[in-house]
Each structure stands twice: as C-alpha cells, then as structure tokens.
Coordinates of C-alpha atoms in Angstrom, one line a residue:
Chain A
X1 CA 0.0 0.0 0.0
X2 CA 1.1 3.7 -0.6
X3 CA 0.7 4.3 3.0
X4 CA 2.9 1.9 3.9
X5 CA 6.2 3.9 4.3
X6 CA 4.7 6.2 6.6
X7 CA 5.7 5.1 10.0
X8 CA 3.0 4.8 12.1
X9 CA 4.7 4.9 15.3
X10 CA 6.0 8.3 14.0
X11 CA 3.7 11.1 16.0
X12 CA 3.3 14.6 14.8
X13 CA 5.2 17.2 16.4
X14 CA 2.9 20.4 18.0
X15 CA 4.8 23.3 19.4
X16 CA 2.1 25.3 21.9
X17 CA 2.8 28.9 23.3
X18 CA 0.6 30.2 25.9
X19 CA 1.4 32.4 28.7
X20 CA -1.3 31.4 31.0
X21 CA -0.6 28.3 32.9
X22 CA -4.2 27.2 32.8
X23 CA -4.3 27.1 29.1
X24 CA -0.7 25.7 28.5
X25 CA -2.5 22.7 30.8
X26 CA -5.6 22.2 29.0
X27 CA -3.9 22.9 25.6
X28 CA -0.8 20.0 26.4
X29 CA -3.5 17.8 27.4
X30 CA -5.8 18.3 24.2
X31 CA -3.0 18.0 21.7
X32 CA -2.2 15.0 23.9
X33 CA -5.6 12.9 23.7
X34 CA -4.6 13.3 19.7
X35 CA -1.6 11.8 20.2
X36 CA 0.7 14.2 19.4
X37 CA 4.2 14.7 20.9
X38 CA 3.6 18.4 22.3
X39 CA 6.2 20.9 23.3
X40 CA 4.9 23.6 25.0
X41 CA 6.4 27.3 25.7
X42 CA 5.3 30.2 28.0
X43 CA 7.1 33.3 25.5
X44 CA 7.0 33.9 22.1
X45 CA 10.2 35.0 22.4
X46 CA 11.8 31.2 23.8
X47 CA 9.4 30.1 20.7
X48 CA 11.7 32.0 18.2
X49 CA 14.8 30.2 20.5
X50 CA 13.5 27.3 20.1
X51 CA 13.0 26.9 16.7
X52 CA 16.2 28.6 15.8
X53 CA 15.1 32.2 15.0
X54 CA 16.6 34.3 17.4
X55 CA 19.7 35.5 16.5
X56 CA 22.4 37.0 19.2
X57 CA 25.3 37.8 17.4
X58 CA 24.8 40.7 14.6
X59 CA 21.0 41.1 15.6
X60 CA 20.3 39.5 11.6
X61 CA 16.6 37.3 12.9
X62 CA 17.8 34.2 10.7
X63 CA 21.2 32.4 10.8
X64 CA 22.5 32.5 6.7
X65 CA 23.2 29.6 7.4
X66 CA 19.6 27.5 7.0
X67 CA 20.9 23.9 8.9
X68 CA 21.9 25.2 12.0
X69 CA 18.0 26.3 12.5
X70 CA 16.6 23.3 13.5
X71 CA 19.4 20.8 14.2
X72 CA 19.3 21.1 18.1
X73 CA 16.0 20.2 18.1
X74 CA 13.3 18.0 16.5
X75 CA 11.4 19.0 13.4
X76 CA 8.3 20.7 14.3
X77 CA 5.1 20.1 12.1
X78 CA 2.5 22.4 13.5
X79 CA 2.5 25.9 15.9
X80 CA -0.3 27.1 18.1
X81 CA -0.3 30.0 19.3
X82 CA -2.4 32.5 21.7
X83 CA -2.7 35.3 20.2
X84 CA -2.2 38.2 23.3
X85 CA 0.9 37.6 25.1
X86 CA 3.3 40.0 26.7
X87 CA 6.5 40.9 24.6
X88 CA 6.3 39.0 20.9
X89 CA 2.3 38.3 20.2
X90 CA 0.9 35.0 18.3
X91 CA 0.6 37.8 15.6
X92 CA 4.5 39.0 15.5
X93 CA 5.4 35.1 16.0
X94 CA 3.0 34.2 13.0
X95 CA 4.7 37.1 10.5
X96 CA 8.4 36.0 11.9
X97 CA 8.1 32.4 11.1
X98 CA 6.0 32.7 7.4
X99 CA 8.9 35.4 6.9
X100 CA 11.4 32.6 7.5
X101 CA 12.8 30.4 4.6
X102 CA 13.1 27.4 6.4
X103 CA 10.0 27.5 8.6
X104 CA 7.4 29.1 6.4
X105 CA 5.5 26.1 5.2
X106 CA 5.0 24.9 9.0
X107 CA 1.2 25.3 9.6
X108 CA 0.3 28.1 12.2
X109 CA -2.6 28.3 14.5
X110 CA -4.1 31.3 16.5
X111 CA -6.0 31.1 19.8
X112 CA -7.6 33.5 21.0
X113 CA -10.3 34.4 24.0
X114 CA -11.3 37.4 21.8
X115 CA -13.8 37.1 19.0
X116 CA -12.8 40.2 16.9
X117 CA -13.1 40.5 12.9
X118 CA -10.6 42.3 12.3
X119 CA -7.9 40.2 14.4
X120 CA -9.2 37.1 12.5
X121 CA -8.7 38.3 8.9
X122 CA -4.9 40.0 10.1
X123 CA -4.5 36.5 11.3
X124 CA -6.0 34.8 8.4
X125 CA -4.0 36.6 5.5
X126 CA -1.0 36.7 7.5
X127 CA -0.9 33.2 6.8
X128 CA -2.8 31.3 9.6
X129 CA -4.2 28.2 8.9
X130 CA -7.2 28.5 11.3
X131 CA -8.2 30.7 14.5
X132 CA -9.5 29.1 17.4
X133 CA -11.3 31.1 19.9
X134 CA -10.9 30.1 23.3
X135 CA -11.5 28.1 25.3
X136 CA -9.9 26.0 22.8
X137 CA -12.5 22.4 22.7
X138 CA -11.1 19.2 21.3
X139 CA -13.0 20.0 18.0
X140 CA -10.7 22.8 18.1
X141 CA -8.4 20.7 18.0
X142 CA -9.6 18.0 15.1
X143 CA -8.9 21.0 13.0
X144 CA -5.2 20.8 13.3
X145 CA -5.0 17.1 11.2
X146 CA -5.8 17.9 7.6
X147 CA -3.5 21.1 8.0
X148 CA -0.5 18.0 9.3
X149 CA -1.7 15.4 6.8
X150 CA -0.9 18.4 4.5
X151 CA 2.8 18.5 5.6
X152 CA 3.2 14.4 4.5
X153 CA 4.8 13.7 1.3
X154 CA 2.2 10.9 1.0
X155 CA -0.8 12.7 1.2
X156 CA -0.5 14.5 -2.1
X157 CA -1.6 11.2 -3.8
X158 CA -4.7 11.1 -2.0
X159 CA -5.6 14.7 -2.6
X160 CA -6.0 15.9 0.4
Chain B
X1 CA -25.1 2.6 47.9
X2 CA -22.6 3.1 45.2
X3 CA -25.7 4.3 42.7
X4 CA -27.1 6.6 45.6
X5 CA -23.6 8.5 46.0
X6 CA -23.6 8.9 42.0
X7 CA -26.6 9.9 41.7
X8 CA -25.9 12.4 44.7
X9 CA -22.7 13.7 43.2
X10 CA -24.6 14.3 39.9
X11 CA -27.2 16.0 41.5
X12 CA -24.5 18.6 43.0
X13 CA -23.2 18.8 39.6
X14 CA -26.8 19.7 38.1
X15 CA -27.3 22.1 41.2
X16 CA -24.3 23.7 40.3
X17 CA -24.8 24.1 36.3
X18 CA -28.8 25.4 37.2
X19 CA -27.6 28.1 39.7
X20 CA -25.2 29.2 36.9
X21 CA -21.9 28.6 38.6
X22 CA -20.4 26.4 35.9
X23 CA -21.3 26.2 32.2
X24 CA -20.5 23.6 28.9
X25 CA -16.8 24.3 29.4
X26 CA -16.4 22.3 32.7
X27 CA -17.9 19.4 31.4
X28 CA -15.3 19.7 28.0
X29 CA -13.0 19.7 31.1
X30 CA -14.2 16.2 32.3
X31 CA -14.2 14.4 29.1
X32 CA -10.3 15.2 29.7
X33 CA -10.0 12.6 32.0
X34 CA -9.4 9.0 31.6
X35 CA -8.0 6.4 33.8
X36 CA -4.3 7.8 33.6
X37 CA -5.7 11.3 34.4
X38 CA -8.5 10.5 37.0
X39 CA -7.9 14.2 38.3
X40 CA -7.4 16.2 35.4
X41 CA -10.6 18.5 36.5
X42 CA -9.7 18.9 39.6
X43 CA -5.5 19.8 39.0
X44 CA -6.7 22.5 36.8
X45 CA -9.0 24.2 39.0
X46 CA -6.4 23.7 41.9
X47 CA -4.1 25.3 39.2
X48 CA -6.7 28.2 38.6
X49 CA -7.4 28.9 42.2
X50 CA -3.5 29.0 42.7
X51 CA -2.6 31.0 39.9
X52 CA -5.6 33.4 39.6
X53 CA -4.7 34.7 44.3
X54 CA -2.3 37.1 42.5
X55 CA -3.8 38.1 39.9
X56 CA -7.0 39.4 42.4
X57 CA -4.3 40.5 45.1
X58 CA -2.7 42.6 42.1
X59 CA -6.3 44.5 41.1
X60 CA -7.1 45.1 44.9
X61 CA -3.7 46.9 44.9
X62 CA -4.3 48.6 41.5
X63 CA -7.9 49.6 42.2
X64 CA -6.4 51.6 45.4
X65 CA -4.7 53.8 43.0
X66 CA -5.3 57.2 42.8
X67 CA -6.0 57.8 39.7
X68 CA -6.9 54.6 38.3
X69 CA -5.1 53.4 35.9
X70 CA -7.6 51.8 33.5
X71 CA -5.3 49.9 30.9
X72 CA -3.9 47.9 33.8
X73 CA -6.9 46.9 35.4
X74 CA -7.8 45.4 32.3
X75 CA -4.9 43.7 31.6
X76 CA -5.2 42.0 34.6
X77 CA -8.9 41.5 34.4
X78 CA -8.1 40.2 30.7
X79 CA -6.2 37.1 32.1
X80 CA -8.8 36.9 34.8
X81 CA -11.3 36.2 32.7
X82 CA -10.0 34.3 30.3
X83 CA -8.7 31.9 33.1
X84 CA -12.5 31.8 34.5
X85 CA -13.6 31.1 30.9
X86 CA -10.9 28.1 31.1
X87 CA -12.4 26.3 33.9
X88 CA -16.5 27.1 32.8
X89 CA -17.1 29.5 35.7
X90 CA -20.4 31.2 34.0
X91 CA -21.1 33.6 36.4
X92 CA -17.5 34.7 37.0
X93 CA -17.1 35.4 33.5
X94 CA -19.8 37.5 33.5
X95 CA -18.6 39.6 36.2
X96 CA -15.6 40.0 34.6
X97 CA -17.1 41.6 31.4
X98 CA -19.1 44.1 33.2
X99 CA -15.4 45.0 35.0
X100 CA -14.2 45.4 31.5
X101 CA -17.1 47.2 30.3
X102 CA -16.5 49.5 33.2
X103 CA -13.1 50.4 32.4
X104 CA -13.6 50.9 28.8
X105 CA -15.7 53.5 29.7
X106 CA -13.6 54.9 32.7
X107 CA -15.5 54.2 35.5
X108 CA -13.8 53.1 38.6
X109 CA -16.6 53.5 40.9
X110 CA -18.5 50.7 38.6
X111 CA -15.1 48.9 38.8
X112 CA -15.0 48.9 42.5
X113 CA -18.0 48.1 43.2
X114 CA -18.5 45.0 40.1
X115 CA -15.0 43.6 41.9
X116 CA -16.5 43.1 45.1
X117 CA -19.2 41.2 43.3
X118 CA -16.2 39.1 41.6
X119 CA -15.0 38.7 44.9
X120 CA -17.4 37.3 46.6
X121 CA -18.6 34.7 43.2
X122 CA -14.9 33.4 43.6
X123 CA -15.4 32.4 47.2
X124 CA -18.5 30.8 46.3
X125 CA -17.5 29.1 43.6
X126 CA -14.3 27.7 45.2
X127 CA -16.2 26.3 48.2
X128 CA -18.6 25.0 46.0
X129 CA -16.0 23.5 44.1
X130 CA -14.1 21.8 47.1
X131 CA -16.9 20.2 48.2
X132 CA -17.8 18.6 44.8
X133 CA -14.5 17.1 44.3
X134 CA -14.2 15.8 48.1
X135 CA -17.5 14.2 47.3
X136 CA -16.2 13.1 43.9
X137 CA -13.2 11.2 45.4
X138 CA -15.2 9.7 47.8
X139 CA -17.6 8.0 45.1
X140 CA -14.6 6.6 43.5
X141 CA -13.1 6.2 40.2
X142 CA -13.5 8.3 37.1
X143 CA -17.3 9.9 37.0
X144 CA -18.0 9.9 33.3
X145 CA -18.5 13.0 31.7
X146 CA -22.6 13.5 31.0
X147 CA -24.0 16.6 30.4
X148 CA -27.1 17.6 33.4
X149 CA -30.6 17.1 32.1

C-alpha cells in the first residue's frame, strides 16, 4: 500500500505557546488525547529560541546559514499559538516564522479568548491556517489534522 | 449505595450548572480525564485557584490607585477572565465583562463596586467546588463526563 512507508509509530510534532498556565494545561492535554508529541512554551520570544530564530550575534533574525536552524531540536510540524501575550504576540510570532525560509511552510494556529473580525482576517492573510477562539475544545483541536496530513509527502496522492 | 452517592454527586453537579456557577466548558474539562488522568478537572482548578490569588491580590492593589489606571486593570482583568472562561465559571465570567465594560468607559466607581461582586462569586465558587471534588473522590473512580438534564 502507498501508505505503507509512513511510519505509524512516528507522532506529529505540536509546538504550543501560551502564557497562561491554565491554558498551556488544558492545551498540552488536548493535543495529547490526539496523540501528538507536544512541546509547550510560556514566551513567544523562547518560541523563536526554540526553533532557531533568534539571533544574538549581529542582531540578523535568521542564521545565513539555514541547517543550524533546526538541528538542536526536533522538526516541528504544526505551531499554536495564543494570540495576546506579553513581549512578541501569536501575531509577530505568525509574520516572523511565514517570513522565514526554512519555517514558512509549518502550519500556524491562533487562539484567541477574543472574537474580533478584524484580528481574524490579520491572522487569516498573514498566513494562519485557522483561528480558534478560546477556550480551545477538542474539536478545536480536530482542526489541526488535515492542516498535518498536508505537511506528509504521501498525502498528495490522495488529494488531500 | 454506590448508585445513591452517584446519583448524589450528579445532582451537585446539576445544582451547580442550574444556579449558573459552571457552564459547557467544565464538562469539555471532564471528558479530559481518563484512567491515567483521574484528576485532570480537579488539577486545573487547583491550578486556577492558585494562579488566579495574585492576579486578584494585584487588582485590589491597582484599584487603590489614585487615579486609576484603566489599561492595567484590564490587563489583569483580561487574564482573569479568560482563566475563569478556562475552567466554565459562567457567572465569573460575566462579572468580569461588566469590570471590563466599566473600564472601557472609565469608571472606577462601577469597577469597584463590580469587583466586590467578583470577589465574593470566587469564594463561592471555590467552596462550591471543594466540596464537589471531596464528594467526587469519595464516590470513587473516574465519574463519566454526562451533560445535566
């Protein structure tokens, strides 16, 4: 079967950023229940660390050179982010990682407790894949698959 | 009788959801747990009654201020809320909008008084609470998730 290089053991990689601890709870567990491996962050700002975007030498946002970005840490296949947070907002994270090269094609997801228009479409043609007003529900977060089936090599057969 | 204390324990729950205490997000809260996470409910409120002493200690102090200063108060009333909103506090949440409503509009005597309010539903809600989940350990393993009829 087509299918049948995919690994099955293999489980998607979610990257969460939340600065309220009650949320970074309920958000770890729901992305959990879907069997994802979750890594969750408080900051935007240890968000860009992590995934290789902060840059303290010459202040440049992206290392020239692109495999040192994510070789200290597993490949990440889907971000979630609130979108009001102190210091860089889900909104400055979204533009910083569809403005990188070597991250722009991850899918990138918006929570948010606040049900404003406006917001949504910023978010929207920024290049969010879906917003998710909060509190975030575990059909929330059935939303997330077809945007990581996407990702897979695989899937393009099947149309997806 | 096992069935009496369940259906005891559900009858606190539907007391609590028809006096408006808790709405449809505490029950997307129990369907959380499973048998590796008996407790999930009960962490996160622990978690939210924890977290959320500072954040009410830090408005008391702001709302001594003289003069107020508006943009903080709803900053902080901002992650209030939205933690109340985590854990299906209904009537909470409510509170907390008409504190917002009362800063947009600059009115700290509305502020004051709609705080006291939040005050007091935050006691009641947390005694409330405590005495669900002692009764809800004391029935015994995982109580499914079922909505109140």
């Amino acid at each position: 079967m087509a299918m049948g290089r995919v690994s099955l053991e293999k489980k998607f990689h979610v990257l969460a950023i939340d600065d309220s601890t009650i949320d970074r709870k309920l958000i770890e567990r729901l992305l959990k229940i879907s069997s994802y491996q979750v890594t969750i962050m408080d900051s935007g700002v240890k968000a860009l660390e992590f995934l290789g975007l902060l840059d303290d030498d010459n202040g440049s946002i992206e290392s020239t050179f692109t495999s040192t970005t994510q070789n200290h840490q597993e490949k990440v296949d889907l971000i979630i982010t609130d979108y009001s947070m102190p210091g860089i907002t889900g909104f400055d994270l979204l533009k910083k990682i569809k403005e990188s090269e070597s991250l722009k094609n991850i899918p990138v997801v918006i929570m948010s407790s606040e049900n404003v228009q406006s917001r949504i479409n910023s978010c929207l043609e920024s290049g969010a894949e879906e917003f998710l007003l909060k509190p975030v529900q575990q059909s929330d977060v059935n939303k997330l698959r077809p945007h990581l089936l996407r990702g897979m090599p695989e899937s393009n057969s099947f149309g997806y | 009788m096992e069935r009496n204390l369940h259906r005891q324990l559900a009858n606190m729950k539907k007391s609590l959801f028809d006096q408006g205490y808790l709405d449809e997000q505490f029950i997307q809260l129990e369907e959380l747990q499973d048998a590796a996470n008996p407790n999930f409910v009960e962490e996160v409120v622990t978690m939210y009654y924890r977290d959320s002493a500072r954040l009410i200690q830090n408005i008391d102090h702001a709302l001594e201020k003289n003069p107020l200063d508006f943009a903080k108060l709803d900053n902080y009333m901002h992650q209030f809320k939205g933690s109340s909103c985590s854990i299906g506090a209904k009537k909470l949440k409510n509170e907390c909008t008409q504190f917002k409503e009362y800063c947009e509009t600059g009115n700290g005597e509305g502020c004051k008084r709609t705080f006291q309010q939040v005050k007091k539903e935050y006691a009641a809600l947390k005694k409330k609470l405590e005495h669900y989940f002692q009764f809800a350990r004391q029935v015994g393993p995982v109580e499914k998730a079922c909505r109140p009829k």
